[in-house]
XYZ file of C-alpha atoms in Angstrom:
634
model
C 59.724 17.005 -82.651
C 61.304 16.319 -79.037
C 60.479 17.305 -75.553
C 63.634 18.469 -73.296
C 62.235 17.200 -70.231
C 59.181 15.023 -70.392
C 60.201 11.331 -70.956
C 58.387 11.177 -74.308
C 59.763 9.708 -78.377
C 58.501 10.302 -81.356
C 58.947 7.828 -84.256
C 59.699 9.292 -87.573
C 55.305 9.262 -88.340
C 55.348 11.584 -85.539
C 53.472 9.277 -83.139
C 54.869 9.664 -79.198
C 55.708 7.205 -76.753
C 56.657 6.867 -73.064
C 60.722 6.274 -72.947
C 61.036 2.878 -71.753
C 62.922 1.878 -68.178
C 61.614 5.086 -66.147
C 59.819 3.731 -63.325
C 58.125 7.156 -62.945
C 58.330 8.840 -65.663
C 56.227 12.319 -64.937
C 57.462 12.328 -61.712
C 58.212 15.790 -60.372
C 61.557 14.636 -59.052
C 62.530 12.358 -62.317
C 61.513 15.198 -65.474
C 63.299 17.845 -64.569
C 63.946 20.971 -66.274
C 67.050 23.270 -65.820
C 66.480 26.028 -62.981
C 68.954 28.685 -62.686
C 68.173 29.796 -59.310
C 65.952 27.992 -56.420
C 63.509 29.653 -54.436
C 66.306 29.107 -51.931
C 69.065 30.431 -53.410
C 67.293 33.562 -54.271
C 65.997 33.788 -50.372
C 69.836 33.555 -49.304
C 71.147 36.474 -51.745
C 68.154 38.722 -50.025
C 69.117 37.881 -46.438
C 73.061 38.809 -47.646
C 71.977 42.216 -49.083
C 69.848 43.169 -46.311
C 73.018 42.520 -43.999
C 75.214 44.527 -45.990
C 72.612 47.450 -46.629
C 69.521 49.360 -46.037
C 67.930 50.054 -49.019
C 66.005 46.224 -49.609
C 62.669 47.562 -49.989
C 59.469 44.743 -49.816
C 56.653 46.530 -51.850
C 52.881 45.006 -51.449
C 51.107 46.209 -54.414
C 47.736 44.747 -54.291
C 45.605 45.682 -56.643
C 47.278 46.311 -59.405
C 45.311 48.676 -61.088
C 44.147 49.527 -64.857
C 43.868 45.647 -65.513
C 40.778 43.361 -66.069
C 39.718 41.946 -62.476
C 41.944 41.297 -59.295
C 46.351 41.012 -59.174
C 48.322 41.384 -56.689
C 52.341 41.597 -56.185
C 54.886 41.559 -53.721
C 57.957 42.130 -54.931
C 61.111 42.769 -52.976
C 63.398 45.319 -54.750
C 67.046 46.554 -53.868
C 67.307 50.242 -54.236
C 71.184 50.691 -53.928
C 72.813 51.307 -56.796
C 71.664 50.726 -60.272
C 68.931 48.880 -58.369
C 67.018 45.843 -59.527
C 64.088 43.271 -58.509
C 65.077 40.544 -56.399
C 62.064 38.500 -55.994
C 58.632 39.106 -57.149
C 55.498 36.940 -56.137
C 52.041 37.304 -58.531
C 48.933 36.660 -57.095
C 45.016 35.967 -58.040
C 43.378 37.428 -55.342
C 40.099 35.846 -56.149
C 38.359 31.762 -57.017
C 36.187 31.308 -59.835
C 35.062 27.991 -59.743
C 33.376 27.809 -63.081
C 34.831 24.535 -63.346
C 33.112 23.141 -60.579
C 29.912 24.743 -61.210
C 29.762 22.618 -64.477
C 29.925 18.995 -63.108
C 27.160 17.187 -63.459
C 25.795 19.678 -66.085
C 24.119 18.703 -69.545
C 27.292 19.795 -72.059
C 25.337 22.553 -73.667
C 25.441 24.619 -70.822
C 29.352 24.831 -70.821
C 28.457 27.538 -73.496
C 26.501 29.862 -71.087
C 28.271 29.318 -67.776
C 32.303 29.562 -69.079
C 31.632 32.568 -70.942
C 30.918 33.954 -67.628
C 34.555 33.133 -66.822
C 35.167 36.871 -68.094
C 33.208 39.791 -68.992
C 35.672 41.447 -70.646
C 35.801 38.676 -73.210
C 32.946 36.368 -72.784
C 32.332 35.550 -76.835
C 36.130 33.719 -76.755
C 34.391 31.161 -73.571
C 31.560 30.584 -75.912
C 33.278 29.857 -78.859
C 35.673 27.477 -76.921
C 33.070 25.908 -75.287
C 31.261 25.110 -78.518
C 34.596 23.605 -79.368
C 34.732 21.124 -77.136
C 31.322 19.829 -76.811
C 30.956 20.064 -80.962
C 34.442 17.565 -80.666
C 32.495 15.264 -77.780
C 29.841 15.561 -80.031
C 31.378 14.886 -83.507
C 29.340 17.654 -85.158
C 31.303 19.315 -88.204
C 30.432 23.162 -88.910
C 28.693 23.833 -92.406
C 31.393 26.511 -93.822
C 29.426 29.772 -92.992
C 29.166 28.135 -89.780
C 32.619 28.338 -89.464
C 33.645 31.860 -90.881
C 30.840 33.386 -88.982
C 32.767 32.512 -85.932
C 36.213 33.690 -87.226
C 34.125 37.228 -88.924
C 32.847 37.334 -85.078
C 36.114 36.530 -83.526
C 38.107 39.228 -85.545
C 35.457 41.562 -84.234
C 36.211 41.057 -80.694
C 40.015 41.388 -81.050
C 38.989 44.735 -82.495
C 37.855 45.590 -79.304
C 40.527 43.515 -77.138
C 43.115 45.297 -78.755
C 42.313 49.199 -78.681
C 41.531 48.650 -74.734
C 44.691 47.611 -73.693
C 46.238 49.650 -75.729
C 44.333 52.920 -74.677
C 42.690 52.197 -71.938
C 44.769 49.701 -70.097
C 48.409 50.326 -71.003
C 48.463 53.467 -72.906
C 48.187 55.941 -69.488
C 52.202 54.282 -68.316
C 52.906 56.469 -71.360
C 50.953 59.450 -70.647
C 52.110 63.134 -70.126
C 50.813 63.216 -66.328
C 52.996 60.015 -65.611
C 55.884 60.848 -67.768
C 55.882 64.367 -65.660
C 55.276 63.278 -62.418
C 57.722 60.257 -62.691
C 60.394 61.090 -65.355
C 60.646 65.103 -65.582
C 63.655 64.503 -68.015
C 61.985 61.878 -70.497
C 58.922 64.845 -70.454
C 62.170 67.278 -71.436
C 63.462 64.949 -74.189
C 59.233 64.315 -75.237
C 59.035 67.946 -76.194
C 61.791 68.109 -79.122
C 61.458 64.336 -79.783
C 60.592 64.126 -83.749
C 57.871 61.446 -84.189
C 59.071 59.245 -87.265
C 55.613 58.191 -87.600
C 53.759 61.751 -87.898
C 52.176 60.977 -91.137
C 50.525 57.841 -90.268
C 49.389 59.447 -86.402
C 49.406 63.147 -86.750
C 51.450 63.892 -83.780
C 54.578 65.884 -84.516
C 56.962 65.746 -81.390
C 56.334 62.736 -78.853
C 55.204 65.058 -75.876
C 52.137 65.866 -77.954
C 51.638 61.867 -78.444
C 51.990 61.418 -74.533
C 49.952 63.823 -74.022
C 46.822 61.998 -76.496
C 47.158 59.242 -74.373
C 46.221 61.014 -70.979
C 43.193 59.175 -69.657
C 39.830 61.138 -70.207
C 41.180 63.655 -72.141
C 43.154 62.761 -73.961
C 42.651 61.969 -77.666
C 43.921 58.769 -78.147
C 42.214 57.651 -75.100
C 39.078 58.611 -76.356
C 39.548 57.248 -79.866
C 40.032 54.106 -77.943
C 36.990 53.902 -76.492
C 35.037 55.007 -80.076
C 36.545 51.790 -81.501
C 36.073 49.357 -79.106
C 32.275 50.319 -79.514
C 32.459 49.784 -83.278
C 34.122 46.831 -82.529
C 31.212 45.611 -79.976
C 28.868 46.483 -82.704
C 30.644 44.203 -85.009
C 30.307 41.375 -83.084
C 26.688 42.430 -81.873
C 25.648 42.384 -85.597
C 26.458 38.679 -86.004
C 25.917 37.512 -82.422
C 22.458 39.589 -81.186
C 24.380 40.639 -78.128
C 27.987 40.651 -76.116
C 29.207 39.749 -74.248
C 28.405 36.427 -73.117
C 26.533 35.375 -76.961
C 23.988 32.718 -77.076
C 24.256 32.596 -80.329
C 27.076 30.160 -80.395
C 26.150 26.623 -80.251
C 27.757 23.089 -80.902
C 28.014 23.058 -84.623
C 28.286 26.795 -85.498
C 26.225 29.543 -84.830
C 22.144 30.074 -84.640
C 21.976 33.661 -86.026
C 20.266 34.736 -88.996
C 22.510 35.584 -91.342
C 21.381 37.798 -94.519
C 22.679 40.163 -97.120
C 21.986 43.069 -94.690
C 23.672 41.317 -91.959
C 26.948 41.071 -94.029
C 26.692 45.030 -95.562
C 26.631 45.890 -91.354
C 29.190 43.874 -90.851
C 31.430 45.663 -93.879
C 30.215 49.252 -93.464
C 31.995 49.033 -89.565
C 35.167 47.433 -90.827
C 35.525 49.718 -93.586
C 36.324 51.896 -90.781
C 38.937 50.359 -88.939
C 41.873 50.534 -91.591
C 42.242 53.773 -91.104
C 42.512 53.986 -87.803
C 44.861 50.674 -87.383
C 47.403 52.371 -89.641
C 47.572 55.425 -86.621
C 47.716 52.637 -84.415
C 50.699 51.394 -85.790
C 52.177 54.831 -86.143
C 51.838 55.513 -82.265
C 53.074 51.950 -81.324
C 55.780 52.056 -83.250
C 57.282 55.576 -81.992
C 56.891 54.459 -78.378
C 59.475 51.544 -78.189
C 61.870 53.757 -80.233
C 61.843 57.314 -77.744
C 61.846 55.164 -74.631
C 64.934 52.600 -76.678
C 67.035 56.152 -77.710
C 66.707 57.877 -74.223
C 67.690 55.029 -72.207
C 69.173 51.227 -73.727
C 67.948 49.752 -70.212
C 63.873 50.161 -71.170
C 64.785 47.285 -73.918
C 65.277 45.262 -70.734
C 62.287 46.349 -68.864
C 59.935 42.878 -68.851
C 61.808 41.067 -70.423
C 62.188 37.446 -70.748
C 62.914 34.264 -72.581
C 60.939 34.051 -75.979
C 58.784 30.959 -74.580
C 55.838 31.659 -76.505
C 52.383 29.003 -76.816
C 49.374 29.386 -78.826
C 46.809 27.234 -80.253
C 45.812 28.736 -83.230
C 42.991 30.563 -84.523
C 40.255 31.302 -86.927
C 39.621 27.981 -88.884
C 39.548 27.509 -92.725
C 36.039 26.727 -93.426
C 36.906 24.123 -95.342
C 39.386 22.150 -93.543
C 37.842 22.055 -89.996
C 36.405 18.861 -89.065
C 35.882 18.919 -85.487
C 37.814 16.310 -84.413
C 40.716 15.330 -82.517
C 41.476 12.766 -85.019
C 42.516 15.232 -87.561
C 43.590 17.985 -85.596
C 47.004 18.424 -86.490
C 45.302 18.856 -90.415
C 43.085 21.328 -89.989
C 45.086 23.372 -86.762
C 47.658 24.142 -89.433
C 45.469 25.740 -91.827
C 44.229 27.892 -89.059
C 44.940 31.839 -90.345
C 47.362 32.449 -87.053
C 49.294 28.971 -87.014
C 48.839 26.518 -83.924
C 52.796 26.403 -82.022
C 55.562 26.918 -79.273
C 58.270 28.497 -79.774
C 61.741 28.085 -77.079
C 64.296 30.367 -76.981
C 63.022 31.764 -79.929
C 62.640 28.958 -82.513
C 59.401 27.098 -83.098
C 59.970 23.460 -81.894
C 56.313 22.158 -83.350
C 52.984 23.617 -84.828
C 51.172 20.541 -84.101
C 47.997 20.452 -82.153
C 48.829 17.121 -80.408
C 52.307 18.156 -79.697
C 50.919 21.240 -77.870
C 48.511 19.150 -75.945
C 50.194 16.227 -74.748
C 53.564 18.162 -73.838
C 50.696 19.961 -71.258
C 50.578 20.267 -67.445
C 48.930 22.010 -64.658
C 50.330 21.942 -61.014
C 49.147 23.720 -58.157
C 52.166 23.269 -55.596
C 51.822 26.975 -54.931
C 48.059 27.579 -55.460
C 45.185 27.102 -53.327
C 44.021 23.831 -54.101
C 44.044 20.249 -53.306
C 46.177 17.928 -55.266
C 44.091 15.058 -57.437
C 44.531 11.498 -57.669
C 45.666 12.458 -61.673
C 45.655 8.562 -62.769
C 42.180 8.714 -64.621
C 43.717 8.887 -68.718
C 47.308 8.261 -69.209
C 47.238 8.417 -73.343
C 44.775 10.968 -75.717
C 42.091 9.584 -78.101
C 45.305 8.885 -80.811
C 47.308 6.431 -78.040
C 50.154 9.418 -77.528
C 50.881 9.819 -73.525
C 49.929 11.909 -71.473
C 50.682 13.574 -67.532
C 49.012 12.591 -64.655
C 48.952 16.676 -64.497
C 47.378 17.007 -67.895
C 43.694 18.612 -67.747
C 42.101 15.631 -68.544
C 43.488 14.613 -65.278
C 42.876 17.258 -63.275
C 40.055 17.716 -60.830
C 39.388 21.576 -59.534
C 39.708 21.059 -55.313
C 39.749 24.388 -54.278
C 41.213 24.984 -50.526
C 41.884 28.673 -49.266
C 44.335 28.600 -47.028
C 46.563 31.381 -44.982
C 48.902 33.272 -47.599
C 52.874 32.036 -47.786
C 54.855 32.932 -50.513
C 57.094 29.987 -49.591
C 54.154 27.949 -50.019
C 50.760 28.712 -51.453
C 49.870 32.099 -52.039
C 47.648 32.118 -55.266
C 44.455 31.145 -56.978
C 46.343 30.732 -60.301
C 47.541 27.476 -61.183
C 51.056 26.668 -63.063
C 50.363 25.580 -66.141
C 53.737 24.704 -67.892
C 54.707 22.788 -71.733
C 57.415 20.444 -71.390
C 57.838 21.773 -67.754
C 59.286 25.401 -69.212
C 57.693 28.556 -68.288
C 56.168 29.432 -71.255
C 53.849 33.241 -72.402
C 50.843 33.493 -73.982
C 49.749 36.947 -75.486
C 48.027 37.943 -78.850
C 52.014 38.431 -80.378
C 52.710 35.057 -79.858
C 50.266 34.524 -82.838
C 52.342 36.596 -84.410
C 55.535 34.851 -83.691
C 54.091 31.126 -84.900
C 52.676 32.595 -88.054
C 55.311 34.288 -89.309
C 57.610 31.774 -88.304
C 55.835 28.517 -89.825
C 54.623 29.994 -93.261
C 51.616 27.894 -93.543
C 49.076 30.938 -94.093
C 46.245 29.862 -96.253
C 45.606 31.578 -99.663
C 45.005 35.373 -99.689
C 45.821 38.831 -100.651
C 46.153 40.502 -96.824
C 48.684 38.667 -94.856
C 52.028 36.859 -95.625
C 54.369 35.221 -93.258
C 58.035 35.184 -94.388
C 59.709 33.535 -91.969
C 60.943 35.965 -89.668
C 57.856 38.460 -90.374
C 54.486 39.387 -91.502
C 53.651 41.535 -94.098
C 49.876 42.878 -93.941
C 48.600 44.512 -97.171
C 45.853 47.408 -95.722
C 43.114 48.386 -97.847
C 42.274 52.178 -98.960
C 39.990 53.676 -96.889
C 40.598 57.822 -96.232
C 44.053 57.063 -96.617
C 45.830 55.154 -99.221
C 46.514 51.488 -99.006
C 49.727 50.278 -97.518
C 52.109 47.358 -96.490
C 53.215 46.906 -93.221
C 55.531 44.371 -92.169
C 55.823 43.124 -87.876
C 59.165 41.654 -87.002
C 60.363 39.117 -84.690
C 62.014 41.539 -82.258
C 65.549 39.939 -81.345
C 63.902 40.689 -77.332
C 60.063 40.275 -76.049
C 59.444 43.062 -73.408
C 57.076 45.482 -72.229
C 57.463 47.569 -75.606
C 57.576 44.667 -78.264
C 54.463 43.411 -76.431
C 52.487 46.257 -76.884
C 53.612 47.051 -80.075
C 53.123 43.189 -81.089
C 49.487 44.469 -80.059
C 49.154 46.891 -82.473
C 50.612 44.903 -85.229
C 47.690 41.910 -84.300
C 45.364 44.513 -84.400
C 45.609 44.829 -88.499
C 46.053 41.192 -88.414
C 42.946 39.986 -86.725
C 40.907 42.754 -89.010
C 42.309 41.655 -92.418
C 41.168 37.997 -90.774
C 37.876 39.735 -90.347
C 38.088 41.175 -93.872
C 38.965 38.047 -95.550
C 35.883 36.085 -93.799
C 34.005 38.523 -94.908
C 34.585 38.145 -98.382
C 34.398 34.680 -97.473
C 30.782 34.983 -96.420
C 29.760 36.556 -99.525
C 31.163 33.934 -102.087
C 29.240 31.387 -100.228
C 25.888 33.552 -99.901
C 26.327 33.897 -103.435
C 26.652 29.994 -104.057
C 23.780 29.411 -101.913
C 25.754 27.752 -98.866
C 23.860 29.979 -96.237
C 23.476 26.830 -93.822
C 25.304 28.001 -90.508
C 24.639 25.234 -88.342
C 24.997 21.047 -88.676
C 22.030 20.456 -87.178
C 19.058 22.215 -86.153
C 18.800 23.206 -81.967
C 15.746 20.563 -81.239
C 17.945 18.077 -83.266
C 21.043 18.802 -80.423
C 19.807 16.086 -77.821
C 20.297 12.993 -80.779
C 23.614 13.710 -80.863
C 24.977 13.832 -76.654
C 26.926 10.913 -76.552
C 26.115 8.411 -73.329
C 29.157 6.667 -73.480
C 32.648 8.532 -72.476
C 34.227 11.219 -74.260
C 37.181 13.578 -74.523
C 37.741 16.759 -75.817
C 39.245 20.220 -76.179
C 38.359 23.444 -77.311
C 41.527 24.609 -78.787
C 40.683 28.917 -79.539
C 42.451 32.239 -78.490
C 41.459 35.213 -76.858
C 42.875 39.185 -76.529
C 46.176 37.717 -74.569
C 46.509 34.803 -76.344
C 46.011 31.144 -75.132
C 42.273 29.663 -74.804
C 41.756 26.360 -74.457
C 38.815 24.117 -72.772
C 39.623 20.350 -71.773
C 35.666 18.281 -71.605
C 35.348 15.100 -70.473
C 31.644 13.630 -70.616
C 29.671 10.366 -69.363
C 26.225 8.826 -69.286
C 25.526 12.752 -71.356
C 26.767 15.028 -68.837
C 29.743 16.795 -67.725
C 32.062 14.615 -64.877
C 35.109 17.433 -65.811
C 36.162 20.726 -67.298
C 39.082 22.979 -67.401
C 39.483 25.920 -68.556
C 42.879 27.471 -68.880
C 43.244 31.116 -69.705
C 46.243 33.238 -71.135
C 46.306 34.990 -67.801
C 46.488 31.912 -65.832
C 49.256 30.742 -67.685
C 51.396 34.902 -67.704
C 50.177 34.814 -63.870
C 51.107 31.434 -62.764
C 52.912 31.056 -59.413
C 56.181 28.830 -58.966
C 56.177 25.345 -60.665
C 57.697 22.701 -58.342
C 61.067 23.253 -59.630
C 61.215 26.912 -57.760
C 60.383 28.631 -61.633
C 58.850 32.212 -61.348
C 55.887 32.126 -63.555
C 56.117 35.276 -66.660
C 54.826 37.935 -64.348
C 57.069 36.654 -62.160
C 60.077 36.691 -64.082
C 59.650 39.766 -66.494
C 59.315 41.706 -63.146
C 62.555 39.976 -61.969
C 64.347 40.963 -65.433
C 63.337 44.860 -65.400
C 65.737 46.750 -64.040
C 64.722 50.211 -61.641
C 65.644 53.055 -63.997
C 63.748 55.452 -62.137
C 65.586 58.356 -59.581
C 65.345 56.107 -56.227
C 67.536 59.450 -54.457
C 64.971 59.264 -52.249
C 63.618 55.674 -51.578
C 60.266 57.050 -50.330
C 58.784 58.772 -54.129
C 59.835 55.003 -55.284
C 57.057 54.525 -57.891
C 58.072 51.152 -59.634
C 56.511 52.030 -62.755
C 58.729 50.234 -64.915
C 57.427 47.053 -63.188
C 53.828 47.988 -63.633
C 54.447 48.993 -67.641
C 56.311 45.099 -67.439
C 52.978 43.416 -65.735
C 50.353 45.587 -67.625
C 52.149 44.558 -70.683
C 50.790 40.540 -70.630
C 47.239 42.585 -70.467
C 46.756 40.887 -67.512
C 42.828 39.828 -67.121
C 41.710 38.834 -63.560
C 38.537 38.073 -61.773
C 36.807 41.414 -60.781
C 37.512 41.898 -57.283
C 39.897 45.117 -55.592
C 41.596 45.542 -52.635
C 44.180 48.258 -51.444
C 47.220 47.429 -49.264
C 48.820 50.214 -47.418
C 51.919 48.539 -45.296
C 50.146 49.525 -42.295
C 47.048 47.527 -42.762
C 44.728 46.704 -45.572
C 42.256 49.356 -46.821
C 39.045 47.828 -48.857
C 36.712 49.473 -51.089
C 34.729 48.985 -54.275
C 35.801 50.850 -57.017
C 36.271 50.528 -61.249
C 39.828 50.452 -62.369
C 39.640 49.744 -66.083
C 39.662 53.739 -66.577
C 41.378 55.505 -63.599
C 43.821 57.853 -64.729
C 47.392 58.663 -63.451
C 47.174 57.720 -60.151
C-alpha cells in the first residue's frame, strides 16, 4: 500500500507514518495531485471559442428532475460541430444540518435523527449510526444480531435498486423520449432483435422502450410492485421504514421468530425471478445504444476511481472495533476498497480511512481550525481535513461558480476524485476474491459469478464484468447486476438465520435497552460507522465526551458523486462525467437542444439530494412545489 499524494509510509506490517522533513505535510499547496486542466485554463479555452463562434450555449438546469431531493447544473456546452461540454458546475441547492443538530446530544439519538438525513433510504442512517456509537461503545453484536441487519440491508437494496432503475433512470430510455429526442434510434428500436428476449419477454427493443414509459408502462409498473415487496421485507424485520427504531447499538430490538423468518423467505422467493428480467433488460440497453452509435460508450464517462467500505458483516467475524477492523472489513460479503485507474490499490479499512479528506473551498461553509486529532485510535496519521477534524460551519453566501456555489462538500482519497455507486461493490469484490464461504456468489478476479435459485424459471449463472469503461450504461447495468447480488446476500442470511434459530442462538442484541446507559463511555472516544447505501459509500465519523456527542459527520455517496471543485481546480464526478459526454444529439437547430445525454450521465450516479425544487427559466426563476420521483417524459 502507498498513497500518490499524501505524505504518508507504510512499513512492511502495514502500519503508516508521516514522511519525515515536510514542514507541512497536508498542506494544500505541498500534497498535490496531478490536474490536467485548471479552473483557469478551462475559463480561457471558453472565452477563445466564444470569440471565434456563436454557438457557446450556458444551460441553467436547476432542478434536475427524476432524482431523490434537490440538484442543480450549469453547464456551458459548445454546439458547433461534433459539439461537447466545456464546463459543468453541480450544485446542492439545499443545507441539512443533521450534523449540527446532533452536538451536544446523548449518542443514542444519532440513530433517530441521521436516518432523517434521507427518506428515501433512512434504514442505511440507522444502521450506520448504530455503527458508530456500538464502536464508541465497544458493544459486539450476538450473530443474529448481526445477520438480521445484513437480511434487513439486502431488503432495502431490493428496493434501492428497482427505483432507479424504473423509476428514476429507466424513462431516459423510454419510447416518448427516444421519439421526441432521437426519431432515428426509435427507427432502429423497431427491428432491433433483443438478445435477451427469453430472460425479459420483449422481442424487438422498441417494445422494451416502450415498458419503460412512466405510468404505463410495464416495466415501470413492475418497478414499483417490487420496491413494495422489498419495503415489506425490511418492514417484516424492522416494524416499520423508513427511518427503523428497531436498530440499536449492539444489533437490533425486534422479535425475531420462526414466522418472522418464513415472511421474510416467502417475499424473496419472489425476487429471483424477476432479477433475472432485470438483467435481461439491462443488459440489451448498453448494447442497442453501443451498436447504433460508438460515442454513447463515452457518454458519462470517467476514470475508474471507485471507493467503498464494505458491506454486510460475517456474523462471526465482526467485533465492533476499530482495533480489528481491517479483520473483520475483509470478510464483509461486498469487500471494503479503492480502486485507481482501474486496479484496487488496498481493501483495508484503515487505508480507506486515513487516506480521507473533506474540503469545502467551494461549498458554503466556514473553514475549521482542523488541528483537534492528527493520528486514529491505531497511531496511523491523519488530515487536518479528515472528519474527525472537521466541524460543520455552515455560511450561505451569494452563488459564484469561481468560488462557492454548493452545499456539497469535496470529499476526496488521497486527494483524487474518486465515485461511489452500488457497482463499485461490485468492482472491489470481484477484484479482491476474499468472498466468504457460499454457494451464490464468486468473485474471480475480473468478475462475479451469481448462482440464481429456481423459482418459475429455472436456476441460472450469471456472471458481471469489469467493463474496460464506467459510464452512464455500465452504471446502470452494474445496478442490475447488484441487484441479484444484494438478494443472494439476503438469501444467504437467511439461511443464516435459520441454522442459528435452530442451534438456539436467537439472542439479537448484546445487551438489553435499560442496560444501554452502563455502557456510554464519559471519557473521549472515536469512531466510524463504516456501511453502504443504494449509491454506494456510507460512512458516519462520532466523536464523544463526558457521554455526549461534541461531533458527527456524515458523508453520503451523493456528497462524494456531487462534490464541487477540490482546491486543486478538480471537477467533482458529476462534474466530470458531464464534461466527458459528448452531444450526440441533432443540435441543427440550437434552440430543441435537449442535453439528454448529460441528464442519462448525472441520473446515472442515482443522484440522492435533499427534497427541495426549483425551476430556472433564463429569464428569471420560476418556484413551485411539486414531486419529481415519478414525472414522466417531460
Amino acid at each position: 500500500m502507498c498513497f500518490q499524494n499524501l505524505p504518508v509510509e507504510f512499513d512492511a506490517a502495514g502500519r503508516a507514518t508521516l514522511r519525515q522533513g515536510i514542514r507541512d505535510p497536508y498542506a494544500v499547496d505541498v500534497s498535490k495531485p496531478d490536474v490536467a486542466m485548471s479552473d483557469a485554463q478551462r475559463e480561457a479555452e471558453i472565452r477563445k471559442l466564444v470569440a471565434a463562434n456563436g454557438h457557446i450555449k450556458d444551460i441553467n438546469m436547476d432542478p434536475v428532475t427524476r432524482v431523490a431531493g434537490a440538484l442543480a447544473l450549469h453547464v456551458t456546452a459548445n454546439l458547433a460541430g461534433n459539439g461537447r461540454y466545456l464546463d459543468a458546475h453541480s450544485q446542492a441547492t439545499l443545507f441539512r444540518g443533521y450534523e449540527v443538530i446532533l452536538m451536544g446530544r446523548d449518542p443514542r439519538d444519532a440513530i433517530f435523527v441521521s436516518s432523517r438525513a434521507c427518506g428515501v433510504c433512512g434504514g442505511v442512517h440507522a444502521h450506520a449510526s448504530a455503527y458508530a456509537i456500538e464502536m464508541a461503545m465497544g458493544l459486539r453484536p450476538p450473530p443474529m444480531g448481526t445477520v438480521v441487519r445484513n437480511m434487513q440491508e439486502a431488503a432495502e437494496m431490493g428496493y434501492d435498486n428497482p427505483l432507479h432503475l424504473y423509476l428514476l433512470a429507466g424513462p431516459d430510455y423510454s419510447e416518448p423520449v427516444i421519439r421526441a429526442v432521437s426519431p432515428e434510434l426509435w427507427t432502429k428500436a423497431e427491428s432491433w432483435k433483443c438478445p435477451s428476449e427469453r430472460q425479459h419477454g420483449f422481442r424487438t427493443m422498441a417494445e422494451l422502450m416502450t415498458a419503460l414509459t412512466p405510468l404505463t408502462g410495464q416495466l415501470y409498473r413492475e418497478g414499483l410492485d417490487f420496491t413494495r415487496l422489498s419495503r415489506e421485507m425490511f418492514v417484516t424485520l424492522a416494524g416499520k421504514y423508513p427511518h427503523p427504531q428497531t436498530v440499536v447499538p449492539g444489533g437490533v430490538s425486534s422479535t425475531l421468530s420462526l414466522q418472522t423468518l418464513n415472511e421474510y423467505h416467502s417475499r424473496l422467493g419472489k425476487i429471483f425471478d424477476y432479477a433475472q428480467r432485470m438483467l435481461g433488460v439491462w443488459n440489451d440497453i448498453p448494447e442497442f445504444f453501443y451498436e447504433a452509435d460508438e460515442r454513447y460508450r463515452q457518454v458519462g464517462a470517467r476514470p475508474t476511481n471507485l471507493i467503498d467500505p464494505g458491506y454486510w458483516d460475517d456474523p462471526f467475524a465482526y467485533d465492533a472495533t476499530y482495533a480489528n477492523c481491517n479483520s473483520w472489513g475483509e470478510r464483509r460479503w461486498s469487500t471494503p476498497g479503492v480502486v485507481i485507474n482501474g486496479e484496487l490499490v488496498t481493501t483495508r479499512l484503515t487505508d480507506i480511512n486515513i487516506g480521507w479528506e473533506e474540503f469545502v473551498e467551494h461549498s458554503y461553509y466556514d473553514q475549521w481550525a482542523g488541528d483537534r486529532y492528527t493520528t486514529d485510535p491505531l497511531g496511523n496519521p491523519i488530515s487536518p481535513y479528515h472528519p474527525w477534524n472537521k466541524q460543520t460551519l455552515p455560511k450561505p453566501d451569494e452563488k459564484s461558480w469561481k468560488d462557492k456555489y454548493t452545499w456539497a462538500c469535496t470529499p476526496r482519497w488521497d486527494r483524487k476524485v474518486v465515485e461511489a455507486g452500488a457497482y463499485a461493490r461490485l468492482y472491489t469484490t470481484a477484484m479482491a476474491q476474499k468472498l466468504p464461504a457460499n454457494d451464490f456468489v464468486e468473485a474471480t478476479g475480473h468478475s462475479l459469478r451469481m448462482f440464481i435459485p429456481k423459482g418459475v424459471t429455472p436456476e441460472s449463472e450469471v456472471e458481471w464484468h469489469v467493463p474496460p469503461v464506467l459510464n452512464a450504461f455500465e452504471r446502470n447495468r452494474g445496478r442490475a447486476y447488484h441487484y441479484v447480488f444484494s438478494q443472494l446476500v439476503g438469501l444467504a442470511s437467511l439461511l443464516e438465520a435459520y441454522r442459528l434459530f435452530q442451534s438456539g442462538e436467537t439472542a439479537v442484541a448484546a445487551v438489553p435497552p435499560d442496560k444501554l446507559d452502563d455502557h456510554i463511555a464519559t471519557d473521549e472516544r472515536v469512531s466510524v460507522g463504516w456501511w453502504g447505501a443504494g449509491r454506494g459509500w456510507l460512512t458516519h465519523h462520532l466523536v464523544t465526551e463526558h457521554g455526549k456527542i461534541v461531533n458527527y459527520q456524515i458523508c453520503t455517496p451523493s456528497t462524494i458523486n456531487a462534490s464541487p471543485r477540490d482546491p486543486w481546480d478538480q471537477p467533482g464526478p458529476y462534474e466530470e462525467a458531464v464534461m466527458n459526454t459528448p452531444i450526440i444529439e441533432d443540435v441543427s437547430d440550437p434552440s430543441k437542444f435537449t442535453s439528454v445525454d448529460m441528464l442519462r450521465a448525472i441520473r446515472s450516479f442515482d443522484p440522492c439530494m435533499p427534497c427541495t425544487t426549483h425551476t430556472a427559466t433564463g429569464e428569471g426563476t420560476v418556484v413551485r412545489e411539486v414531486n419529481t420521483c415519478s414525472c414522466g417524459a417531460d
